[in-house]
PDB file of C-alpha atoms in Angstrom:
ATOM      1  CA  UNK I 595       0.000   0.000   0.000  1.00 53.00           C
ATOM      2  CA  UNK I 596       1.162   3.187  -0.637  1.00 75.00           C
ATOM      3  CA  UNK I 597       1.274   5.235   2.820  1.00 90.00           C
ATOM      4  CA  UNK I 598       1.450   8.200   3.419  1.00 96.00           C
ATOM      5  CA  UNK I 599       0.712  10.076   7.069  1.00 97.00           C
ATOM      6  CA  UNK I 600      -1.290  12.788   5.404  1.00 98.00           C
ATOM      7  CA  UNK I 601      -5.244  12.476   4.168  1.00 98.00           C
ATOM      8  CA  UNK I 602      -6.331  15.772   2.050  1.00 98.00           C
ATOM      9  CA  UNK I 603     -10.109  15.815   2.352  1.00 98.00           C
ATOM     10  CA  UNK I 604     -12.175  17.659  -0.499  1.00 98.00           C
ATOM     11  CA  UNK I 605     -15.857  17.592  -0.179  1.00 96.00           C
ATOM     12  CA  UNK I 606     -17.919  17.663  -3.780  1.00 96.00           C
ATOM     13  CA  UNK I 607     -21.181  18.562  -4.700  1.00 94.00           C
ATOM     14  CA  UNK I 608     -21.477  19.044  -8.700  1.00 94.00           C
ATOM     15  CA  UNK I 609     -17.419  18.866  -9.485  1.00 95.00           C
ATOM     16  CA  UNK I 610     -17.090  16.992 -12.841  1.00 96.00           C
ATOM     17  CA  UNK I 611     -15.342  19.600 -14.366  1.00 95.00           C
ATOM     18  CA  UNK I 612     -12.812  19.203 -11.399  1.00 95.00           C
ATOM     19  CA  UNK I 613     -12.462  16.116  -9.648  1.00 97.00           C
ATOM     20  CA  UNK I 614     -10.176  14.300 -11.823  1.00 98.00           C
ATOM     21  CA  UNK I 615      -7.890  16.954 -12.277  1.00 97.00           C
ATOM     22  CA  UNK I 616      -7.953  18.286  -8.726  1.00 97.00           C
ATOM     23  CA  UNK I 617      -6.827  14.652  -8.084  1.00 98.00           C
ATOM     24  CA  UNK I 618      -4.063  13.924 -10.641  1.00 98.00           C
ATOM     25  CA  UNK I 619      -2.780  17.327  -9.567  1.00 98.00           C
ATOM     26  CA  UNK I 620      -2.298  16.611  -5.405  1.00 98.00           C
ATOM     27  CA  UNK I 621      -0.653  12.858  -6.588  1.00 98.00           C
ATOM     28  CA  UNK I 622       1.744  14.457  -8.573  1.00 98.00           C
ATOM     29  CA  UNK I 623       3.311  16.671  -5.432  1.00 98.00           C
ATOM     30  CA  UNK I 624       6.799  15.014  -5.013  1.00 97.00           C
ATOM     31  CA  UNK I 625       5.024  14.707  -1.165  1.00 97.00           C
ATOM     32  CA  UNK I 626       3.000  12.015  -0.773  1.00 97.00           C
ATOM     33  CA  UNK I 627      -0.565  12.673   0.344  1.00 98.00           C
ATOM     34  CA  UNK I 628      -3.783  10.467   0.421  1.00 98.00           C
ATOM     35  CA  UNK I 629      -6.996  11.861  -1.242  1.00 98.00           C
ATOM     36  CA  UNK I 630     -10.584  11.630   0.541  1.00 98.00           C
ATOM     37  CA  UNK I 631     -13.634  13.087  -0.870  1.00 98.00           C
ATOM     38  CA  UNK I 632     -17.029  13.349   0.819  1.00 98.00           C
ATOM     39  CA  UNK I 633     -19.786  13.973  -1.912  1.00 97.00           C
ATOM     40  CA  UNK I 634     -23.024  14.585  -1.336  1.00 95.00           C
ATOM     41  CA  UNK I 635     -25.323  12.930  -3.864  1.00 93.00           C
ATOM     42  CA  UNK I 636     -23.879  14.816  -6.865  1.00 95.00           C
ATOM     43  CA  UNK I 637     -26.094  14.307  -9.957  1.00 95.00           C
ATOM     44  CA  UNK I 638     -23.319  15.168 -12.230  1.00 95.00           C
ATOM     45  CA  UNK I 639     -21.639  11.674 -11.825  1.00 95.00           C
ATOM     46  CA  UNK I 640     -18.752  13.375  -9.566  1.00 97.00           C
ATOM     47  CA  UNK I 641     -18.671  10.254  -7.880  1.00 97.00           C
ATOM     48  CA  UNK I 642     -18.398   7.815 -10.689  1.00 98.00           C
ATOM     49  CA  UNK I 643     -15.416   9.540 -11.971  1.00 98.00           C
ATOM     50  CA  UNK I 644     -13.989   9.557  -8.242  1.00 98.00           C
ATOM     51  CA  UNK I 645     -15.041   5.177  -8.309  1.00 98.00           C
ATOM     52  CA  UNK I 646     -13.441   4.614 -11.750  1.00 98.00           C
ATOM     53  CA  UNK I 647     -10.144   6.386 -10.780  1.00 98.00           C
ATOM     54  CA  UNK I 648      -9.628   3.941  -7.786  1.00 98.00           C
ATOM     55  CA  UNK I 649     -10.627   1.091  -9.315  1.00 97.00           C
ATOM     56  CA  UNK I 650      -8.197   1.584 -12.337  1.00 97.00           C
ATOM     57  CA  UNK I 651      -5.102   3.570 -10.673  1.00 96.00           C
ATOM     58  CA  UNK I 652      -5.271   4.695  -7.199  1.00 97.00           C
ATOM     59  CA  UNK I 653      -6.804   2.341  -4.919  1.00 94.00           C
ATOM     60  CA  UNK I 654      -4.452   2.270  -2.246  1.00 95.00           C
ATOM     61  CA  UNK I 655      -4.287   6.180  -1.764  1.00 97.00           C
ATOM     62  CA  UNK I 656      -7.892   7.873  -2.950  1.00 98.00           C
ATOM     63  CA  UNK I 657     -10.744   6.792  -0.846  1.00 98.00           C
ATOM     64  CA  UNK I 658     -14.670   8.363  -0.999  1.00 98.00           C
ATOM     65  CA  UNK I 659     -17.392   8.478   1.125  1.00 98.00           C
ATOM     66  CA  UNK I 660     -21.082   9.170  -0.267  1.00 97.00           C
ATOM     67  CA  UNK I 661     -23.289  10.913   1.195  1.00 95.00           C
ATOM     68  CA  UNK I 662     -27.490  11.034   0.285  1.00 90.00           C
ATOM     69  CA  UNK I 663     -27.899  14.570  -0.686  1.00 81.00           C
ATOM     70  CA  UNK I 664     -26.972  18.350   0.527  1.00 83.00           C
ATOM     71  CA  UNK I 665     -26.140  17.963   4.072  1.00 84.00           C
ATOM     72  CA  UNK I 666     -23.706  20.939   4.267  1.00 86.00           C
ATOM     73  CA  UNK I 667     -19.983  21.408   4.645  1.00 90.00           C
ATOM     74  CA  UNK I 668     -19.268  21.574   8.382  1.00 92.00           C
ATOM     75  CA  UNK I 669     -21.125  17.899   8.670  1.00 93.00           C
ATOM     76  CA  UNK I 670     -19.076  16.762   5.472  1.00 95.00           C
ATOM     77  CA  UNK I 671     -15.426  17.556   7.005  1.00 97.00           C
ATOM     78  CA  UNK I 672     -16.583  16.411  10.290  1.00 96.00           C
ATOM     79  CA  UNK I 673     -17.356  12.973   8.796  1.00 97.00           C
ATOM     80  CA  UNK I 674     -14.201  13.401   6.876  1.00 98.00           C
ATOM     81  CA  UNK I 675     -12.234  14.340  10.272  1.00 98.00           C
ATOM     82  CA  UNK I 676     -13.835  10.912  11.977  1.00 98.00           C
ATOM     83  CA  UNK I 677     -13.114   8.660   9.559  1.00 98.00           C
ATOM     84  CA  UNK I 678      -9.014   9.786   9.118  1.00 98.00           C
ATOM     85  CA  UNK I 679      -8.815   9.637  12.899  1.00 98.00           C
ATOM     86  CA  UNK I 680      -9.827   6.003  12.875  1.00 97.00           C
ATOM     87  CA  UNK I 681      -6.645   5.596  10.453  1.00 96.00           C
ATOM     88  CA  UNK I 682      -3.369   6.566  10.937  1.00 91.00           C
ATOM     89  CA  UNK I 683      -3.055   9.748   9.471  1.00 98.00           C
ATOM     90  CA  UNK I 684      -0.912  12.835  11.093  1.00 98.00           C
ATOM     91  CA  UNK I 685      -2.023  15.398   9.044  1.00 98.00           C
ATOM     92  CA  UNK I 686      -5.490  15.845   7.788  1.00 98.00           C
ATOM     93  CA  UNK I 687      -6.149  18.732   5.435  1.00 98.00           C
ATOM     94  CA  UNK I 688      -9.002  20.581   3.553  1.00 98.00           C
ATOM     95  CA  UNK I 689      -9.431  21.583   0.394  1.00 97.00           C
ATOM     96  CA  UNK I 690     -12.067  22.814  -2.097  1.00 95.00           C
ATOM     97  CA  UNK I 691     -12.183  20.798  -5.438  1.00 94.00           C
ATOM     98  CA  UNK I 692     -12.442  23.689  -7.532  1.00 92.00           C
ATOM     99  CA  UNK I 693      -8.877  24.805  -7.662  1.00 93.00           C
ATOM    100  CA  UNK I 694      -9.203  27.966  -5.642  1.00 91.00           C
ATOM    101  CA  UNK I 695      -6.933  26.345  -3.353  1.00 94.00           C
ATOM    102  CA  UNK I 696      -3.622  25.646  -5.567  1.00 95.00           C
ATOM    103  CA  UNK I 697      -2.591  22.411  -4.811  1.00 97.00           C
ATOM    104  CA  UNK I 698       1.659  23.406  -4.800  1.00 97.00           C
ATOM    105  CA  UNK I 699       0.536  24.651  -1.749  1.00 97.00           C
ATOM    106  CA  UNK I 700      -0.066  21.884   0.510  1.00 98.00           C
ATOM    107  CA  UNK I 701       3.196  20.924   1.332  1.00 98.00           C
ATOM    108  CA  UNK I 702       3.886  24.499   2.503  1.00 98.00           C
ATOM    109  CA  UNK I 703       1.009  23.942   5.147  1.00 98.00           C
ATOM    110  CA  UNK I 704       2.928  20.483   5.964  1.00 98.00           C
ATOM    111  CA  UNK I 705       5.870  22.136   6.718  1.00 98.00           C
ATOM    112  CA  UNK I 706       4.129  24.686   9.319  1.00 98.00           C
ATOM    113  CA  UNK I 707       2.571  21.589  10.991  1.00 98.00           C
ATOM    114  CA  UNK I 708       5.434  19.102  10.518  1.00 98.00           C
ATOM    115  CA  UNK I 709       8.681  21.024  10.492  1.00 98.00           C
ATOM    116  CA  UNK I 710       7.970  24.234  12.464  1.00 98.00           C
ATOM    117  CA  UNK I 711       5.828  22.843  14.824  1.00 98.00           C
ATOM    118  CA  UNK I 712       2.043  24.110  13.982  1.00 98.00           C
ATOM    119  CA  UNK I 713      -1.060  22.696  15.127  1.00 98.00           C
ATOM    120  CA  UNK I 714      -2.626  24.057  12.082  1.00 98.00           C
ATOM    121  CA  UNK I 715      -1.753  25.345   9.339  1.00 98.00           C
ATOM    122  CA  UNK I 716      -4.021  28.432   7.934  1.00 97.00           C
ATOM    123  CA  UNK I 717      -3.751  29.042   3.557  1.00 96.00           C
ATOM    124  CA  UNK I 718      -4.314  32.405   4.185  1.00 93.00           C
ATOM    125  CA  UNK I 719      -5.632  35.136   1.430  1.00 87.00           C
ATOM    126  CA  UNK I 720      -4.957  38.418   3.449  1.00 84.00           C
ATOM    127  CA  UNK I 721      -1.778  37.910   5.943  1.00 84.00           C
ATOM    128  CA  UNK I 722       0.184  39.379   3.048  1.00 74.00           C
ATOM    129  CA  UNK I 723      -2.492  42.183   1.873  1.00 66.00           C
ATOM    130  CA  UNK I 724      -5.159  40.500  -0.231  1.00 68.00           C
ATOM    131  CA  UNK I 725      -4.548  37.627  -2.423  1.00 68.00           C
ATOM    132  CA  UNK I 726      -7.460  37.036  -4.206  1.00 68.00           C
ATOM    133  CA  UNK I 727      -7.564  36.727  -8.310  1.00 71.00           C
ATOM    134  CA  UNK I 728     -10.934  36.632 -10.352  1.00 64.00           C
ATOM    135  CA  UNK I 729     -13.197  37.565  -7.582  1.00 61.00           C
ATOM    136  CA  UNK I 730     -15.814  40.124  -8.147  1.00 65.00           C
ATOM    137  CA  UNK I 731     -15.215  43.208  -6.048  1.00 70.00           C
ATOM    138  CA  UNK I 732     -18.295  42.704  -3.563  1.00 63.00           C
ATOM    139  CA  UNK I 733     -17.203  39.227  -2.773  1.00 64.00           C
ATOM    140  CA  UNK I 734     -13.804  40.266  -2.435  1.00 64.00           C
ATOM    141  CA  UNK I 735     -14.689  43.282   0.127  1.00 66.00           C
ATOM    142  CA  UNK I 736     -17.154  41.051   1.702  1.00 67.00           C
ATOM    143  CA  UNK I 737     -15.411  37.793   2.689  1.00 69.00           C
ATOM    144  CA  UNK I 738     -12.421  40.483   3.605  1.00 66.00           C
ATOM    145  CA  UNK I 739     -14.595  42.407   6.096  1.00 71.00           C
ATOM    146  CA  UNK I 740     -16.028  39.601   7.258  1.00 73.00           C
ATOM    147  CA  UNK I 741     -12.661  38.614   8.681  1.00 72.00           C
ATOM    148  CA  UNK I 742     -11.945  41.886  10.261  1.00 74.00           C
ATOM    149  CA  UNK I 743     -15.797  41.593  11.986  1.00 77.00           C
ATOM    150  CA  UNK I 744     -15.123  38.099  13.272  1.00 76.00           C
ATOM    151  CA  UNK I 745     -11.317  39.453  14.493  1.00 75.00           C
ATOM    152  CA  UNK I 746     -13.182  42.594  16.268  1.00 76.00           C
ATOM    153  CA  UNK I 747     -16.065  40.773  17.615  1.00 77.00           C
ATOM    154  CA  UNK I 748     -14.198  37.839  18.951  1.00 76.00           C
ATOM    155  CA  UNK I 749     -10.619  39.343  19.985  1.00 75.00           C
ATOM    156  CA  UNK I 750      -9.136  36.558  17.704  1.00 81.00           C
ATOM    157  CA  UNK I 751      -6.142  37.780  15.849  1.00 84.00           C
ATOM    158  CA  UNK I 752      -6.410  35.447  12.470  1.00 88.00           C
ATOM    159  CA  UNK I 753      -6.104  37.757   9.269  1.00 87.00           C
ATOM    160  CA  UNK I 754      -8.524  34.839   7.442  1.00 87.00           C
ATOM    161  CA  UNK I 755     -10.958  33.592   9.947  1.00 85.00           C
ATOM    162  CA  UNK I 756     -13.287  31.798   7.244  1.00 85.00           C
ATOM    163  CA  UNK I 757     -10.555  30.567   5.138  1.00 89.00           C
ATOM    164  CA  UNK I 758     -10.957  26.652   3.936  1.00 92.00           C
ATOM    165  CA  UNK I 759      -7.561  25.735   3.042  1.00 96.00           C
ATOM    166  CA  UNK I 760      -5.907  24.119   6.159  1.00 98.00           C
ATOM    167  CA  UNK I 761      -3.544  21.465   7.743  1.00 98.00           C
ATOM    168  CA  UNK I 762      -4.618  20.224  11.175  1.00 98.00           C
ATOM    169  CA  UNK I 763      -2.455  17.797  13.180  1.00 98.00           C
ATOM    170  CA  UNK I 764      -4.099  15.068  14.495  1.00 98.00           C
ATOM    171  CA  UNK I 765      -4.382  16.014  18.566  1.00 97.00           C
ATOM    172  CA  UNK I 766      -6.193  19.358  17.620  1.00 98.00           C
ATOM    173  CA  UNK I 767      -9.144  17.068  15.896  1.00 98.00           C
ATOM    174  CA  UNK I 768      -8.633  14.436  19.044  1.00 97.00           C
ATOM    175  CA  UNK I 769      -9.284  17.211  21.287  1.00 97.00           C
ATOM    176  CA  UNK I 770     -11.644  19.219  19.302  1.00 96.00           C
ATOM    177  CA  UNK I 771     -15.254  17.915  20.823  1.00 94.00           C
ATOM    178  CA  UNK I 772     -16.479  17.417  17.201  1.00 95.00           C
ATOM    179  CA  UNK I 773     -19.900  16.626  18.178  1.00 93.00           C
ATOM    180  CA  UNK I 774     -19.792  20.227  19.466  1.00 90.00           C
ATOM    181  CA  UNK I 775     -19.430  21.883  16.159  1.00 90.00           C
ATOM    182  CA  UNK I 776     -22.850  23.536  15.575  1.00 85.00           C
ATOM    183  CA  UNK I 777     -22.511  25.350  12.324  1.00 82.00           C
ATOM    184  CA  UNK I 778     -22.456  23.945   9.007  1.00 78.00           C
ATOM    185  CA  UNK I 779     -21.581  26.450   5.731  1.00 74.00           C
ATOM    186  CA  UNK I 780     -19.570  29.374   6.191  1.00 73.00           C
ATOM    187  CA  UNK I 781     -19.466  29.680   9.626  1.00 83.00           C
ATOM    188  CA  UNK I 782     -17.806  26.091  10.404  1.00 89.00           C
ATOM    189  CA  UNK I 783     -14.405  27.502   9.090  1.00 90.00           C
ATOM    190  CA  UNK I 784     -14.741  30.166  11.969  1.00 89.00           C
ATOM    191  CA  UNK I 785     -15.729  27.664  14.828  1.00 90.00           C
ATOM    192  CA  UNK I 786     -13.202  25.219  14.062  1.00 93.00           C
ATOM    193  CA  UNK I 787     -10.121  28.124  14.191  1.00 93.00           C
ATOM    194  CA  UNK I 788     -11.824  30.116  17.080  1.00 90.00           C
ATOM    195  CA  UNK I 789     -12.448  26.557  19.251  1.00 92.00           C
ATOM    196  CA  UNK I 790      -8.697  25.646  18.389  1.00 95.00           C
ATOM    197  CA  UNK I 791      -7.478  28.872  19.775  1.00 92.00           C
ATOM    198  CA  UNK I 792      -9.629  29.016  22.937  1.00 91.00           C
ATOM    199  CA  UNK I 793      -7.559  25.722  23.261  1.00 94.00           C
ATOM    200  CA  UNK I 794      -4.400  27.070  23.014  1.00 94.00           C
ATOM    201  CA  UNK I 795      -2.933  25.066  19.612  1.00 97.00           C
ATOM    202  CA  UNK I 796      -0.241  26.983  18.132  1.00 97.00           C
ATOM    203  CA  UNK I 797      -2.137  28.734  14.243  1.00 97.00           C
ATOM    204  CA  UNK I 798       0.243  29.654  11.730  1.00 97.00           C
ATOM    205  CA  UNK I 799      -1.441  31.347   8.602  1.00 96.00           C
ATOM    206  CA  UNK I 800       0.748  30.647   5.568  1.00 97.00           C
ATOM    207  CA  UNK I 801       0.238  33.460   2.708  1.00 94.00           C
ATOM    208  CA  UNK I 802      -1.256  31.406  -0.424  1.00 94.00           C
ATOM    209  CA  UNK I 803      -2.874  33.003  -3.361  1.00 90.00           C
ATOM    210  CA  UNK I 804      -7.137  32.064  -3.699  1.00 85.00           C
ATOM    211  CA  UNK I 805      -8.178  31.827  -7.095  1.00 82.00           C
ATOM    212  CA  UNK I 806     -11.645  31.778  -8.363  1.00 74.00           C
ATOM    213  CA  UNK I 807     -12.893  28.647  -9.998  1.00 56.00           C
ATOM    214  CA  UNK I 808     -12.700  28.717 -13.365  1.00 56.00           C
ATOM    215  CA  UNK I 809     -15.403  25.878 -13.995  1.00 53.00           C
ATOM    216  CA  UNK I 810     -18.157  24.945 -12.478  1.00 46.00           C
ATOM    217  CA  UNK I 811     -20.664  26.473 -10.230  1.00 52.00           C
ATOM    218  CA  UNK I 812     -19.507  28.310  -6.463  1.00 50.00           C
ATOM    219  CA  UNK I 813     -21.849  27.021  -3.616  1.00 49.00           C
ATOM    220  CA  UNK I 814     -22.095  30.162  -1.746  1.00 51.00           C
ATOM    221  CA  UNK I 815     -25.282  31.422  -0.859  1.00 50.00           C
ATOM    222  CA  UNK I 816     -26.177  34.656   1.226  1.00 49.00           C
ATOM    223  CA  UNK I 817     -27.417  32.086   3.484  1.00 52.00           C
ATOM    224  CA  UNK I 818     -23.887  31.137   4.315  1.00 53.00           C
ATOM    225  CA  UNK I 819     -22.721  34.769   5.220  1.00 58.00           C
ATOM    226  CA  UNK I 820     -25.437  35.110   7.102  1.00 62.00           C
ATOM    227  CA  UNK I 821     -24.520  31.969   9.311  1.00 62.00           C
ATOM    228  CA  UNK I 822     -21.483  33.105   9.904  1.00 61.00           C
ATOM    229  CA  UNK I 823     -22.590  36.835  10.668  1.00 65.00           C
ATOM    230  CA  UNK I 824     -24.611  35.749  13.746  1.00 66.00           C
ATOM    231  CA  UNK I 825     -22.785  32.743  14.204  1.00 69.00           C
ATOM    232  CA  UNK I 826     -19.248  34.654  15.549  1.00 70.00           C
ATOM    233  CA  UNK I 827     -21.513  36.378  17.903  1.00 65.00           C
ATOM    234  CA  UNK I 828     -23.010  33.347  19.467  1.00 71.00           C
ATOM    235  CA  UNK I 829     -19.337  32.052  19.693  1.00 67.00           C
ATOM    236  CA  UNK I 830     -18.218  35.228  21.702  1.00 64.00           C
ATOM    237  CA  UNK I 831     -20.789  34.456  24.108  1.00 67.00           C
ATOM    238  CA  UNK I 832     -20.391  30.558  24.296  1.00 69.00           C
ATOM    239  CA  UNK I 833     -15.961  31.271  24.974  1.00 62.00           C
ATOM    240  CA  UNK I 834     -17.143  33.441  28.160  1.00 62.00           C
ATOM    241  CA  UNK I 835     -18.606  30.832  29.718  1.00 65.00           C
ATOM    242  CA  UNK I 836     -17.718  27.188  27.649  1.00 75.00           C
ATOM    243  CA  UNK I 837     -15.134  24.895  29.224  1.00 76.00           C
ATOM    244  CA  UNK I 838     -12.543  24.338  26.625  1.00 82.00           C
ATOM    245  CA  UNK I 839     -11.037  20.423  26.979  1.00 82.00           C
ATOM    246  CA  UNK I 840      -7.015  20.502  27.666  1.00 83.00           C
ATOM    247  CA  UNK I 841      -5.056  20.159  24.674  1.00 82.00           C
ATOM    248  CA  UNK I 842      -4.322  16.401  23.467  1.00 69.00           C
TER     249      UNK I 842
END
């Protein structure tokens, strides 16, 4: 079998246009990483393609679990978070399918975690100004102000609070209560970074550059933003008063 002690999970919904090259791209890193994807019920046939390409090239390192229909993103990592603790994995990434998140970048987030000593590892648009290409202006200004909001309202000094590009070691997703977790679009990518913190895991954020998909169709909804508008309020409240558990 061909091990690795990283698992890169990418959920899809609708990713035809992407899966199969999202895929040959991450197993061509000179770094070896293992490829999970969580779809939910694509129509598209996102799946089959994902079936065909283990069964003809890369069984022993790309792995899926399917999921009946839209159950949202937060549940969809968590399920990918249980099943790479019940394996032996180290590292356990996410990543969008679309290739927003440039996959060159992963072992960069490795290295925070592995070398310099990380508990996670944040791909982070604005540490280094804004790094966003192909964006339209509102979305730009709003998923960048909705950064500075959560860091005002919650006293938490990440530059990208809601980014989805990130390496966790394994003890912060051990220690994590994942059951906890209560939001599931936009607003997971906050609780999972604020609930690490409150912790007290060490968060790098590594500068990467976020471009917008070029095929396909985006899955964000103004549903999602607001989520995550009330959502980092409701998470002030809860670190008053929640007992964090000790670190792993």
């Amino acid at each position: 079998m061909n091990q690795s002690d990283s698992i890169v999970i990418i959920p899809t919904y609708n990713e035809k246009e992407n899966i199969e090259k999202i895929i040959r791209a991450v197993f061509a890193l000179e770094k070896a990483f293992h490829i999970l994807v969580i779809d939910d019920g694509s129509p598209d046939g996102t799946a089959q393609i994902v079936h065909r390409m283990i069964k003809t090239e890369f069984q022993d390192r790309l792995f899926i679990i399917e999921r009946t229909g839209k159950l949202g993103l937060g549940t969809a990592y968590i399920a990918g978070f249980r099943w790479a603790l019940e394996r032996d994995y180290e590292y356990v990434f996410e990543m969008d399918a679309d290739f927003s998140h440039d996959p060159a970048d992963l072992p960069r987030l490795y290295d925070a975690c592995a070398v310099e000593g990380h508990d996670l590892a944040i791909g982070s648009r604005y540490i280094s100004g804004v790094n966003v290409v192909n964006w339209p202006i509102g979305r730009v200004l709003m998923s960048y102000f909705a950064s500075k909001y959560v860091r005002m309202v919650t006293g938490f000094n990440i530059h990208d609070t809601t980014a989805g590009f990130k390496c966790y070691k394994r003890r912060v997703l051990q220690t994590i209560e994942l059951d906890k977790i209560r939001f599931k679009g936009y607003a997971f990518q906050i609780e999972m970074k604020y609930t690490a913190h409150k912790i007290g895991f060490k968060i790098k954020e590594v500068p990467v550059i976020f471009i917008n998909r070029r095929e396909g169709v985006s899955k964000m909804s103004g549903g999602i933003f607001s989520e995550a508008f009330f959502g980092v309020m409701r998470l002030r409240w809860d670190g008053f008063f929640r007992k964090y558990p000790a670190k792993a």
